[in-house]
Amino acid sequence: MALLRSFITILIVSLHRFHCRSRAFAFVDVNQRHQSRSLSTGAGSTMASSHSIPGISSLPNWRTVNPDASDDGALPFSHHINSTATAAPWSHAAYASSLDLHARITSCTDPYLSPMLASAMHDLEMAYRLYGPYCMVGSYNGGKDACVIFHLMRAAHANCCRALLEQQQQQQQQFIIPRPRVIYFQHLDEFPSVTSLLHSTVTKYDAEMLAFENGTSFPRGLQFLVEKNYPPSRNGRYSSSSLSPKERGAPPYPLAFILGTRKDDPNAGSQGIYAPSSHYMPPFLRVNPILNWTYGHVWHFLRVFELEYCTLYDEGYTSLGTVKDTIPCPALKKADGGYWPAYMLRDWSLERAGRVGKFKNERKSGENDNNDHDGDVSKHQVTMSQTSSTVSLTDASTVLMLSKHERSMSKVINMDDTQPTTSTIADENSLPHPPTVALIVIGDELLKGMTSDANVLSAARALRSYNVPLARVSIISDDSQGIIDEIRRIRKEVDVVITSGGVGPTHDDVTVRSVAEALGLEIEMNYEMAKLLIDKMGNGEMTDGHEEGDEEDLFSRLPEGLRKMASIPSESTLRYLSTDPEKDEWPVLQCSNIFVLPGVPNYFQRQIEQLAAHLSSLETLVELQLNGSKLRRLPSSPLPPRSETYRLVLCMDENSIVSELNATVQANPHVSFGSYPLVDHPTYKTIITLEGRFYNGGYTRNSERLLSRALSDCALGVDDEIESERTDKPCERRESLRQTLYFSKEEMDSNVKIALEDLKSRLPPESIIKVDTNDYLAVDQP
């Protein structure tokens, strides 16, 4: 069904505005079809050009364009030779090379890669079949995802041309095979190696590159392409009517853009393989053939097929922006100070760890930042590339909170002379947004039923008291690989991970080492931890004769068990969270956005209460963002308190109140209801709980995403796909949006009280035993 829906979607878009016009394709002269067939089998024959225009074989591959300065009669991909406008033919060598790549892709038997390749090529070929080679345009900006798209596109382009050529064998007409078409938005702060890659590959594979001048916004460039997409006739020449705005009459053909968006990109949202443009944009179709690929698939494809990619990836860069906001990935740093290549990254969630906060110098009005390479449609700058998961702060905050890798880049970034841009961090008018938390409880004794768990309850109550949502709980074995896999999986779904258990000195305490491996970090002896262990668990003999600062001597005095506990991941932090200096406190071990807590219930309860308060502060969230967490939106103020909660204890069975409860829920969408049957109590049969929702319509992951997008766009005066010229009082619109979508505590409390009275009015009075503000389900709970 999903495939059928996708097919119908692109069919509708492709037929839009076509009416009775026939599609124009241009290919080689059919008299040379035998030579064409030899190309399709990989033979070395070449096709002589059938085009009679002198100089057509030397048309440039790369052209720079300014849409606002372009001749109104000029069409984007047309070449003018004397008085003739024509499409450029694809060189025989590039066509043959791309057919060979297509054959290699379709015959690939790699079990990891072949299913992804088969799906991607099928999706591309469906789009090519409906749109044709003149109406397919690729986004090629030099990033790793864009490189994948470029090579898949040229293979699909060649296969489409071959298939259409075979259909024309009986027609005695002249045809040319057009070059594959790609676009790129230039940037002043581009890496030179990126520019070098683009020029070399566009020339090598004879592609048609249209590079928009620096400062051209994506919407403007896209409008230029869509509104002037008049394909040439069968011989590759453009008619005089298509070149004259006054004579065109019929609307242009729709375009399809091939993008490198992957589903784990921050801006992928709910896009499918085929995603039509929004109603306020010109009609076009987004084609995302690698949407379901991972970071690993991207690198496996480029390396197995020995395809070109930017040399920066061999130097430790894993995600490319500009020279001012990109550094090598810290997770790939070697002991000697160098970096492993990008394809060696073990934790794919750290793909964008090298993206420093995005900055921009003062620009002329209307200029945009169109230079995110890895991925596609940007959320804020709205380029053909992906928005990085970065954060921008005031200069002082940035300097104070940057990690050591980012501080080493401060001279390159020149922070004192730059101004922060809008990115995933909220501005001063943004809404509070709590981080989502996952708890991983580690212990064979729990899975074997040898003891009951108390830490999940402690964590849920502590986090809820500070309005920090506990989104997921996992209970897993004391197995190192299982812990590693669970951490890597769950970090993609939440903002913060908390572990419980496995931090002691024995053989089955493997949590700390597993966390290090999951993050791609080394285990190293930590002097602060060693000193702490000796102070709290050692004896006087361990420190006798020890001189302060002599780390090697101190480590040698530790017994085996304490030496293991003193070994923690590199780049980790010991967090002292207690606000009482008189308390004998153990710190919490923090590694990126992972907090490692003990499994002993008394110790865990004390530390989770302190950690919950810590996670609710703005400073903590900003620091987590800079240390690699994928927080989707940061608050600019402390999180608001929860609404009042109410509990109704009833003497009626849950089945007897279904209609009344459903009616109340439907009438009060801003309140969260819970219904819990009590099967063993002689009097109490059902408990109903009520709590106010934070967002209008409910706090869900989807509403959070939509709200964040709406507020960010409102702050910029844009919508989710275009950076518009509109500036119609964005502050007023943002405040209006806040009032519409965000409830204050007073409003939440009022909503709950209204819902409570509504429910009480629908239930028989004698069924209500008591109403209180206790939100625990144990009826005897005080």
Coordinates of C-alpha atoms in Angstrom, one line a residue, residues 182-725:
V182 CA 22.6 19.4 -10.9
I183 CA 22.5 22.6 -8.9
Y184 CA 24.7 24.2 -6.2
F185 CA 24.4 27.3 -4.0
Q186 CA 27.8 29.0 -3.7
H187 CA 29.2 30.3 -0.4
L188 CA 32.0 32.6 0.5
D189 CA 33.2 30.4 3.4
E190 CA 33.2 27.2 1.4
F191 CA 36.0 24.7 2.0
P192 CA 38.3 24.8 -1.1
S193 CA 38.4 21.0 -1.2
V194 CA 34.6 20.9 -1.6
T195 CA 34.8 23.3 -4.5
S196 CA 37.6 21.3 -6.0
L197 CA 35.6 18.1 -5.7
L198 CA 32.5 19.7 -7.4
H199 CA 34.5 21.0 -10.3
S200 CA 36.4 17.8 -10.9
T201 CA 33.4 15.4 -10.7
V202 CA 31.1 17.7 -12.8
T203 CA 33.8 17.8 -15.5
K204 CA 34.7 14.1 -15.3
Y205 CA 31.1 12.9 -15.6
D206 CA 30.1 15.7 -17.9
A207 CA 27.2 16.9 -15.8
E208 CA 25.3 20.1 -16.3
M209 CA 26.0 22.3 -13.2
L210 CA 24.1 25.4 -12.5
A211 CA 25.7 27.2 -9.6
F212 CA 23.8 30.1 -8.0
E213 CA 25.8 33.1 -7.0
N214 CA 26.7 33.6 -3.3
G215 CA 23.7 35.3 -1.6
T216 CA 21.0 33.7 -3.7
S217 CA 18.4 32.3 -1.5
F218 CA 17.1 28.8 -2.0
P219 CA 13.5 29.9 -2.6
R220 CA 14.7 32.4 -5.3
G221 CA 16.9 29.8 -7.0
L222 CA 14.1 27.2 -6.9
Q223 CA 11.6 29.7 -8.3
F224 CA 14.0 30.5 -11.1
L225 CA 14.2 26.8 -12.1
V226 CA 10.6 25.9 -11.7
E227 CA 9.1 28.9 -13.5
K228 CA 11.4 28.5 -16.5
N229 CA 11.4 24.7 -17.0
Y230 CA 10.6 24.5 -20.7
P231 CA 12.3 21.4 -22.1
P232 CA 13.7 21.5 -25.7
S233 CA 12.3 19.7 -28.6
R234 CA 13.4 16.2 -29.7
N235 CA 16.6 17.5 -31.4
G236 CA 17.7 19.3 -28.3
R237 CA 16.9 22.8 -29.5
Y238 CA 14.6 25.2 -27.7
S239 CA 11.7 26.7 -29.7
S240 CA 11.4 30.5 -30.1
S241 CA 8.1 30.4 -28.2
S242 CA 9.7 28.9 -25.1
L243 CA 12.4 31.5 -25.2
S244 CA 10.0 34.4 -25.4
P245 CA 8.0 35.1 -22.2
K246 CA 5.2 36.7 -24.3
E247 CA 4.8 33.6 -26.5
R248 CA 5.1 30.8 -24.0
G249 CA 1.4 30.6 -23.1
A250 CA 1.4 27.1 -21.6
P251 CA 2.7 26.7 -18.1
P252 CA 6.2 25.2 -17.6
Y253 CA 6.7 21.5 -16.9
P254 CA 6.9 20.3 -13.3
L255 CA 10.3 19.6 -11.8
A256 CA 11.5 16.8 -9.5
F257 CA 14.5 17.5 -7.2
I258 CA 16.7 14.6 -6.1
L259 CA 17.9 15.2 -2.5
G260 CA 20.1 13.4 0.0
T261 CA 17.8 13.6 3.0
R262 CA 18.1 10.6 5.4
K263 CA 15.5 9.8 8.0
D264 CA 17.9 10.4 10.9
D265 CA 18.6 13.9 9.7
P266 CA 17.4 16.5 12.2
N267 CA 15.1 18.1 9.6
A268 CA 13.8 14.9 7.9
G269 CA 10.5 15.2 9.7
S270 CA 7.8 13.1 8.2
Q271 CA 9.0 13.2 4.6
G272 CA 8.6 10.2 2.5
I273 CA 10.5 8.9 -0.6
Y274 CA 8.3 11.2 -2.7
A275 CA 7.3 14.5 -1.0
P276 CA 5.4 17.1 -3.0
S277 CA 6.2 20.7 -2.3
S278 CA 4.0 22.8 0.0
H279 CA 1.0 24.7 -1.3
Y280 CA 2.8 28.1 -1.1
M281 CA 5.8 26.9 -3.2
P282 CA 6.0 26.4 -7.0
P283 CA 5.0 22.9 -7.9
F284 CA 7.8 20.4 -7.6
L285 CA 8.5 17.0 -6.2
R286 CA 11.2 16.1 -3.7
V287 CA 12.7 12.7 -4.3
N288 CA 14.6 11.2 -1.4
P289 CA 16.1 7.9 -2.6
I290 CA 18.4 7.4 0.4
L291 CA 15.8 8.3 3.0
N292 CA 16.2 4.9 4.8
W293 CA 20.0 4.8 4.5
T294 CA 22.2 5.1 7.6
Y295 CA 25.6 6.7 8.0
G296 CA 27.1 3.3 7.5
H297 CA 25.3 2.7 4.2
V298 CA 26.5 6.0 2.8
W299 CA 30.2 5.2 3.5
H300 CA 29.9 1.5 2.5
F301 CA 28.5 2.6 -0.9
L302 CA 31.1 5.2 -1.6
R303 CA 34.0 2.9 -0.6
V304 CA 32.8 -0.4 -2.1
F305 CA 32.2 1.3 -5.5
E306 CA 35.4 3.4 -5.1
L307 CA 33.5 6.7 -5.8
E308 CA 34.9 10.2 -5.3
Y309 CA 34.2 12.1 -2.1
C310 CA 35.7 15.2 -0.4
T311 CA 39.2 14.7 1.1
L312 CA 38.1 16.4 4.3
Y313 CA 36.3 13.2 5.3
D314 CA 39.7 11.4 5.3
E315 CA 40.9 14.0 7.8
G316 CA 38.3 13.3 10.4
Y317 CA 35.4 15.5 9.3
T318 CA 32.1 13.7 9.5
S319 CA 29.6 16.5 8.6
L320 CA 30.5 19.5 6.5
G321 CA 29.3 23.0 6.8
T322 CA 31.6 26.0 6.2
V323 CA 35.2 26.7 7.3
K324 CA 33.7 28.8 10.2
D325 CA 31.4 26.2 11.7
T326 CA 33.1 22.8 11.1
I327 CA 35.9 20.9 12.8
P328 CA 37.0 17.3 12.7
C329 CA 34.7 15.0 14.7
P330 CA 36.1 14.8 18.3
A331 CA 35.1 11.1 18.5
L332 CA 37.6 10.3 15.8
K333 CA 40.6 11.9 17.5
K334 CA 43.7 9.7 17.8
A335 CA 46.1 9.7 20.8
D336 CA 48.8 11.4 18.6
G337 CA 46.5 14.3 17.9
G338 CA 45.4 13.2 14.4
Y339 CA 42.0 11.9 13.3
W340 CA 40.7 8.7 11.9
P341 CA 38.7 9.0 8.6
A342 CA 35.0 9.6 8.7
Y343 CA 34.1 6.0 7.8
M344 CA 35.8 4.8 11.0
L345 CA 33.1 6.5 13.2
R346 CA 31.6 3.8 15.4
D347 CA 28.8 5.8 17.0
W348 CA 26.8 7.2 14.1
S349 CA 24.9 9.4 16.5
L350 CA 28.1 11.5 16.7
E351 CA 28.0 12.3 13.0
R352 CA 27.5 16.0 13.6
A353 CA 29.7 16.3 16.7
G354 CA 32.1 18.4 14.7
R355 CA 29.6 21.1 13.9
V356 CA 30.3 24.1 16.0
G357 CA 27.6 26.8 16.5
K358 CA 26.8 28.4 13.2
F359 CA 27.9 32.0 12.9
K360 CA 27.6 34.6 10.2
N361 CA 29.1 38.0 9.6
E362 CA 27.0 41.0 8.8
R363 CA 25.4 40.5 5.4
K364 CA 23.4 42.5 3.0
S365 CA 19.7 42.2 3.3
G366 CA 18.4 39.1 1.6
E367 CA 21.6 37.0 1.8
N368 CA 21.2 33.5 3.2
D369 CA 23.5 30.7 4.5
N370 CA 23.1 28.0 1.9
N371 CA 26.0 25.8 2.8
D372 CA 25.1 22.8 4.9
H373 CA 26.4 19.8 2.9
D374 CA 25.3 16.6 4.6
G375 CA 21.7 16.1 3.9
D376 CA 19.1 18.3 2.2
V377 CA 16.3 20.8 2.9
S378 CA 17.4 23.0 5.7
K379 CA 14.9 24.0 8.3
H380 CA 15.9 27.6 8.9
Q381 CA 18.2 28.7 6.1
V382 CA 16.2 26.4 3.8
T383 CA 19.0 25.3 1.5
M384 CA 19.2 22.0 -0.4
S385 CA 21.2 20.7 2.6
Q386 CA 20.7 19.6 6.1
T387 CA 20.6 21.8 9.2
S388 CA 23.2 20.6 11.6
S389 CA 22.4 19.9 15.2
T390 CA 24.3 22.9 16.6
V391 CA 23.7 25.7 19.0
S392 CA 24.3 29.5 18.9
L393 CA 24.8 31.5 22.1
T394 CA 25.9 34.9 23.0
D395 CA 29.6 35.3 22.6
A396 CA 30.4 35.2 26.3
S397 CA 28.4 32.1 26.9
T398 CA 29.9 30.4 23.9
V399 CA 33.5 31.0 25.1
L400 CA 32.7 29.8 28.6
M401 CA 30.9 26.6 27.5
L402 CA 32.6 25.4 24.4
S403 CA 34.3 22.0 24.7
K404 CA 38.0 21.8 24.4
H405 CA 37.8 20.9 20.7
E406 CA 35.6 23.9 20.0
R407 CA 37.9 26.2 22.0
S408 CA 40.8 25.1 19.9
M409 CA 38.9 26.5 16.9
S410 CA 38.1 29.9 18.4
K411 CA 40.8 31.7 16.5
V412 CA 39.5 30.2 13.2
I413 CA 35.9 31.0 14.0
N414 CA 36.8 34.5 15.3
M415 CA 34.0 34.4 17.8
D416 CA 34.6 37.9 19.1
D417 CA 34.0 39.4 15.7
T418 CA 30.9 37.3 14.8
Q419 CA 27.3 37.4 15.6
P420 CA 25.2 34.3 16.5
T421 CA 22.7 33.2 14.0
T422 CA 19.4 31.5 14.7
S423 CA 19.7 27.7 14.9
T424 CA 18.2 25.0 17.0
I425 CA 18.6 27.0 20.2
A426 CA 15.6 29.1 21.1
D427 CA 15.8 32.9 21.2
E428 CA 14.8 35.0 24.2
N429 CA 11.1 34.6 23.3
S430 CA 11.1 30.8 22.9
L431 CA 9.0 28.4 24.8
P432 CA 10.4 26.2 27.6
H433 CA 10.9 22.7 26.4
P434 CA 11.8 19.8 28.8
P435 CA 14.4 17.2 27.7
T436 CA 13.2 13.7 27.3
V437 CA 15.0 11.0 29.3
A438 CA 15.5 7.3 29.0
L439 CA 16.5 5.0 31.9
I440 CA 18.5 1.9 31.3
V441 CA 18.4 -0.4 34.3
I442 CA 21.2 -3.0 34.2
G443 CA 21.2 -6.2 36.2
D444 CA 20.8 -9.9 35.7
E445 CA 19.3 -10.2 39.1
L446 CA 16.3 -8.2 37.9
L447 CA 15.7 -10.3 34.8
K448 CA 16.0 -13.5 36.8
G449 CA 13.5 -12.3 39.3
M450 CA 16.0 -12.5 42.2
T451 CA 15.0 -9.1 43.5
S452 CA 12.4 -6.4 42.7
D453 CA 13.2 -3.1 41.1
A454 CA 12.9 0.1 43.0
N455 CA 14.9 2.5 40.8
V456 CA 12.4 2.9 38.0
L457 CA 9.8 4.2 40.5
S458 CA 12.4 6.5 42.1
A459 CA 13.4 7.9 38.7
A460 CA 9.9 8.4 37.5
R461 CA 8.8 10.3 40.6
A462 CA 12.0 12.4 40.8
L463 CA 11.9 13.4 37.2
R464 CA 8.2 14.1 37.2
S465 CA 8.6 16.4 40.2
Y466 CA 10.8 18.7 38.0
N467 CA 8.6 18.3 34.9
V468 CA 11.3 16.3 33.1
P469 CA 9.5 13.5 31.1
L470 CA 10.7 10.0 31.5
A471 CA 10.1 8.7 28.0
R472 CA 11.4 5.1 28.1
V473 CA 12.7 2.5 30.4
S474 CA 14.9 -0.5 29.5
I475 CA 15.9 -3.4 31.8
I476 CA 18.8 -5.3 30.3
S477 CA 21.4 -7.9 31.2
D478 CA 25.0 -7.4 32.5
D479 CA 26.2 -8.0 29.0
S480 CA 28.6 -5.5 27.6
Q481 CA 27.6 -5.7 23.9
G482 CA 23.9 -5.5 24.9
I483 CA 24.5 -2.3 26.9
I484 CA 26.5 -0.8 24.0
D485 CA 23.7 -1.6 21.5
E486 CA 21.0 -0.3 23.8
I487 CA 22.8 3.0 24.4
R488 CA 23.4 3.6 20.7
R489 CA 19.8 2.8 19.9
I490 CA 18.2 4.8 22.6
R491 CA 20.4 7.9 22.2
K492 CA 18.7 8.5 18.8
E493 CA 15.3 8.7 20.4
V494 CA 15.8 10.8 23.6
D495 CA 17.8 13.8 24.8
V496 CA 19.3 12.3 28.0
V497 CA 20.2 8.7 29.0
I498 CA 20.5 7.6 32.6
T499 CA 22.0 4.2 33.5
S500 CA 21.5 2.3 36.8
G501 CA 23.8 -0.4 38.0
G502 CA 27.0 -2.1 36.9
V503 CA 29.5 0.4 38.3
G504 CA 31.1 -1.6 41.0
P505 CA 34.5 -3.4 41.2
T506 CA 33.6 -6.9 40.2
H507 CA 33.7 -8.8 36.8
D508 CA 30.0 -8.2 36.1
D509 CA 30.2 -4.5 36.5
V510 CA 30.6 -3.5 32.9
T511 CA 28.5 -0.4 32.5
V512 CA 31.3 2.2 32.5
R513 CA 33.4 0.4 29.9
S514 CA 30.3 -0.2 27.8
V515 CA 29.4 3.5 27.9
A516 CA 32.9 4.4 26.7
E517 CA 32.7 2.0 23.8
A518 CA 29.2 3.1 22.8
L519 CA 30.6 6.7 22.5
G520 CA 33.8 5.8 20.9
L521 CA 35.9 6.9 23.9
E522 CA 38.9 5.4 25.6
I523 CA 39.0 4.3 29.2
E524 CA 41.6 6.1 31.2
M525 CA 42.6 6.3 34.9
N526 CA 41.1 9.4 36.4
Y527 CA 43.1 11.1 39.2
E528 CA 40.0 12.9 40.7
M529 CA 38.1 9.6 40.9
A530 CA 41.1 7.7 42.3
K531 CA 41.5 10.3 45.1
L532 CA 37.8 10.2 45.9
L533 CA 37.8 6.4 46.1
I534 CA 40.8 6.4 48.5
D535 CA 39.2 9.1 50.6
K536 CA 35.9 7.3 50.9
M537 CA 36.8 3.6 50.6
G538 CA 40.5 3.3 51.2
N539 CA 42.7 3.3 54.3
G540 CA 45.6 5.4 55.4
E541 CA 48.2 3.1 54.0
M542 CA 47.2 4.0 50.4
T543 CA 48.1 7.6 50.9
D544 CA 51.1 7.3 53.2
G545 CA 54.0 8.9 51.5
H546 CA 51.9 10.0 48.5
E547 CA 52.7 13.5 47.2
E548 CA 49.8 15.6 45.8
G549 CA 49.7 15.5 42.1
D550 CA 51.8 12.4 41.7
E551 CA 49.1 10.5 39.7
E552 CA 51.2 7.5 38.7
D553 CA 52.2 6.9 42.3
L554 CA 48.6 7.1 43.5
F555 CA 47.3 4.7 40.8
S556 CA 49.9 2.2 41.8
R557 CA 48.7 2.2 45.4
L558 CA 45.1 1.3 44.4
P559 CA 43.9 -2.3 44.8
E560 CA 42.5 -4.0 41.8
G561 CA 38.9 -3.2 42.5
L562 CA 39.4 0.5 43.1
R563 CA 41.7 0.7 40.1
K564 CA 38.8 -0.5 38.0
M565 CA 36.4 2.0 39.5
A566 CA 38.9 4.8 39.0
S567 CA 39.0 4.0 35.2
I568 CA 36.4 6.1 33.4
P569 CA 35.8 7.3 29.8
S570 CA 38.0 10.0 28.5
E571 CA 36.3 13.4 28.2
S572 CA 33.8 12.5 31.0
T573 CA 32.9 14.7 33.9
L574 CA 32.3 14.1 37.6
R575 CA 29.2 16.1 38.6
Y576 CA 28.8 17.2 42.2
L577 CA 25.1 17.9 42.3
S578 CA 24.3 18.3 46.0
T579 CA 23.5 21.8 47.1
D580 CA 24.4 20.9 50.7
P581 CA 28.2 21.3 51.2
E582 CA 28.0 19.4 54.5
K583 CA 26.8 16.2 52.8
D584 CA 29.3 13.5 52.1
E585 CA 28.5 13.3 48.4
W586 CA 29.4 10.9 45.6
P587 CA 29.6 12.7 42.2
V588 CA 27.6 11.5 39.2
L589 CA 29.6 10.4 36.2
Q590 CA 28.6 12.2 33.0
C591 CA 29.7 11.1 29.5
S592 CA 28.2 13.4 26.9
N593 CA 24.5 13.1 27.5
I594 CA 24.7 9.9 29.5
F595 CA 24.6 9.9 33.3
V596 CA 25.9 6.8 35.0
L597 CA 24.3 6.1 38.4
P598 CA 24.8 3.2 40.9
G599 CA 22.2 0.4 41.1
V600 CA 22.0 0.3 44.9
P601 CA 18.5 1.7 45.5
N602 CA 19.4 4.0 48.4
Y603 CA 22.4 5.5 46.5
F604 CA 20.3 5.7 43.2
Q605 CA 17.4 7.5 44.9
R606 CA 19.6 10.2 46.4
Q607 CA 21.5 10.8 43.1
I608 CA 18.4 10.7 40.8
E609 CA 16.7 13.4 42.9
Q610 CA 19.7 15.7 42.5
L611 CA 20.0 14.8 38.8
A612 CA 16.4 15.6 38.1
A613 CA 16.9 19.1 39.5
H614 CA 20.1 19.5 37.5
L615 CA 18.4 18.5 34.2
S616 CA 15.6 21.1 34.7
S617 CA 18.1 24.0 34.5
L618 CA 18.8 26.0 31.3
E619 CA 22.5 25.9 31.9
T620 CA 22.5 22.1 31.9
L621 CA 20.5 21.8 28.7
V622 CA 22.8 24.2 26.8
E623 CA 25.9 22.3 28.1
L624 CA 24.3 19.0 27.0
Q625 CA 23.8 20.4 23.5
L626 CA 27.4 21.5 23.2
N627 CA 28.5 18.0 24.4
G628 CA 26.7 16.1 21.7
S629 CA 23.2 15.6 22.9
K630 CA 20.5 15.8 20.2
L631 CA 18.2 18.2 22.1
R632 CA 15.6 19.3 19.5
R633 CA 14.9 22.6 21.2
L634 CA 16.3 24.4 24.2
P635 CA 14.4 26.6 26.6
S636 CA 15.3 30.2 27.3
S637 CA 14.0 30.1 30.9
P638 CA 13.6 27.5 33.6
L639 CA 10.9 24.8 32.9
P640 CA 7.5 25.8 34.3
P641 CA 6.0 23.9 37.2
R642 CA 3.4 21.1 36.6
S643 CA -0.2 21.8 36.8
E644 CA -2.3 20.7 39.7
T645 CA -3.3 17.0 39.6
Y646 CA -6.5 15.4 40.9
R647 CA -7.5 11.9 41.7
L648 CA -11.0 10.5 41.8
V649 CA -11.5 7.3 43.7
L650 CA -14.7 5.5 42.6
C651 CA -16.7 2.5 43.7
M652 CA -17.8 1.7 40.2
D653 CA -16.0 -0.7 37.9
E654 CA -14.0 0.9 35.0
N655 CA -16.3 -0.8 32.4
S656 CA -19.3 1.0 33.9
I657 CA -17.9 4.5 33.3
V658 CA -16.5 4.2 29.8
S659 CA -19.2 6.4 28.1
E660 CA -19.0 9.2 30.8
L661 CA -15.2 9.2 30.8
N662 CA -14.9 9.2 27.0
A663 CA -17.3 12.2 26.7
T664 CA -15.3 14.1 29.3
V665 CA -12.0 13.4 27.5
Q666 CA -13.4 14.6 24.2
A667 CA -14.8 17.8 25.8
N668 CA -11.5 18.6 27.5
P669 CA -8.6 18.1 25.0
H670 CA -6.2 20.2 27.2
V671 CA -6.3 17.8 30.1
S672 CA -4.6 14.4 30.4
F673 CA -6.7 11.7 31.8
G674 CA -5.7 8.3 33.3
S675 CA -8.0 5.4 34.2
Y676 CA -6.8 2.6 36.4
P677 CA -8.9 -0.4 37.7
L678 CA -8.5 -1.8 41.2
V679 CA -9.4 -5.4 41.0
D680 CA -8.6 -6.6 44.6
H681 CA -9.9 -3.8 46.8
P682 CA -13.4 -4.5 48.3
T683 CA -14.5 -0.9 48.1
Y684 CA -12.3 1.1 45.7
K685 CA -12.8 -0.1 42.1
T686 CA -11.4 2.7 39.8
I687 CA -9.0 5.6 40.0
I688 CA -9.3 8.5 37.5
T689 CA -6.4 11.0 37.3
L690 CA -6.4 14.4 35.7
E691 CA -3.4 16.6 34.8
G692 CA -3.1 19.8 32.7
R693 CA -1.3 19.6 29.4
F694 CA 1.6 21.9 28.8
Y695 CA 0.9 22.5 25.1
N696 CA -2.4 23.3 23.5
G697 CA -3.7 19.9 22.4
G698 CA -1.3 17.8 24.3
Y699 CA 2.4 17.1 24.9
T700 CA 3.5 14.6 22.3
R701 CA 6.7 14.2 20.3
N702 CA 4.9 15.3 17.1
S703 CA 3.3 18.4 18.7
E704 CA 6.7 19.3 20.1
R705 CA 8.3 19.1 16.7
L706 CA 5.5 21.1 15.0
L707 CA 5.6 23.7 17.8
S708 CA 9.3 24.1 17.7
R709 CA 9.2 24.5 13.9
A710 CA 6.4 27.0 14.0
L711 CA 8.2 29.1 16.7
S712 CA 11.5 29.1 14.9
D713 CA 9.9 30.0 11.6
C714 CA 7.9 32.7 13.2
A715 CA 11.1 34.1 14.8
L716 CA 12.7 34.3 11.3
G717 CA 9.5 35.4 9.5
V718 CA 9.5 32.3 7.4
D719 CA 7.6 29.1 6.9
D720 CA 9.1 25.6 7.2
E721 CA 10.5 25.4 3.6
I722 CA 11.2 28.9 2.4
E723 CA 13.1 31.9 3.8
S724 CA 10.6 34.5 2.7
E725 CA 11.1 38.2 2.2

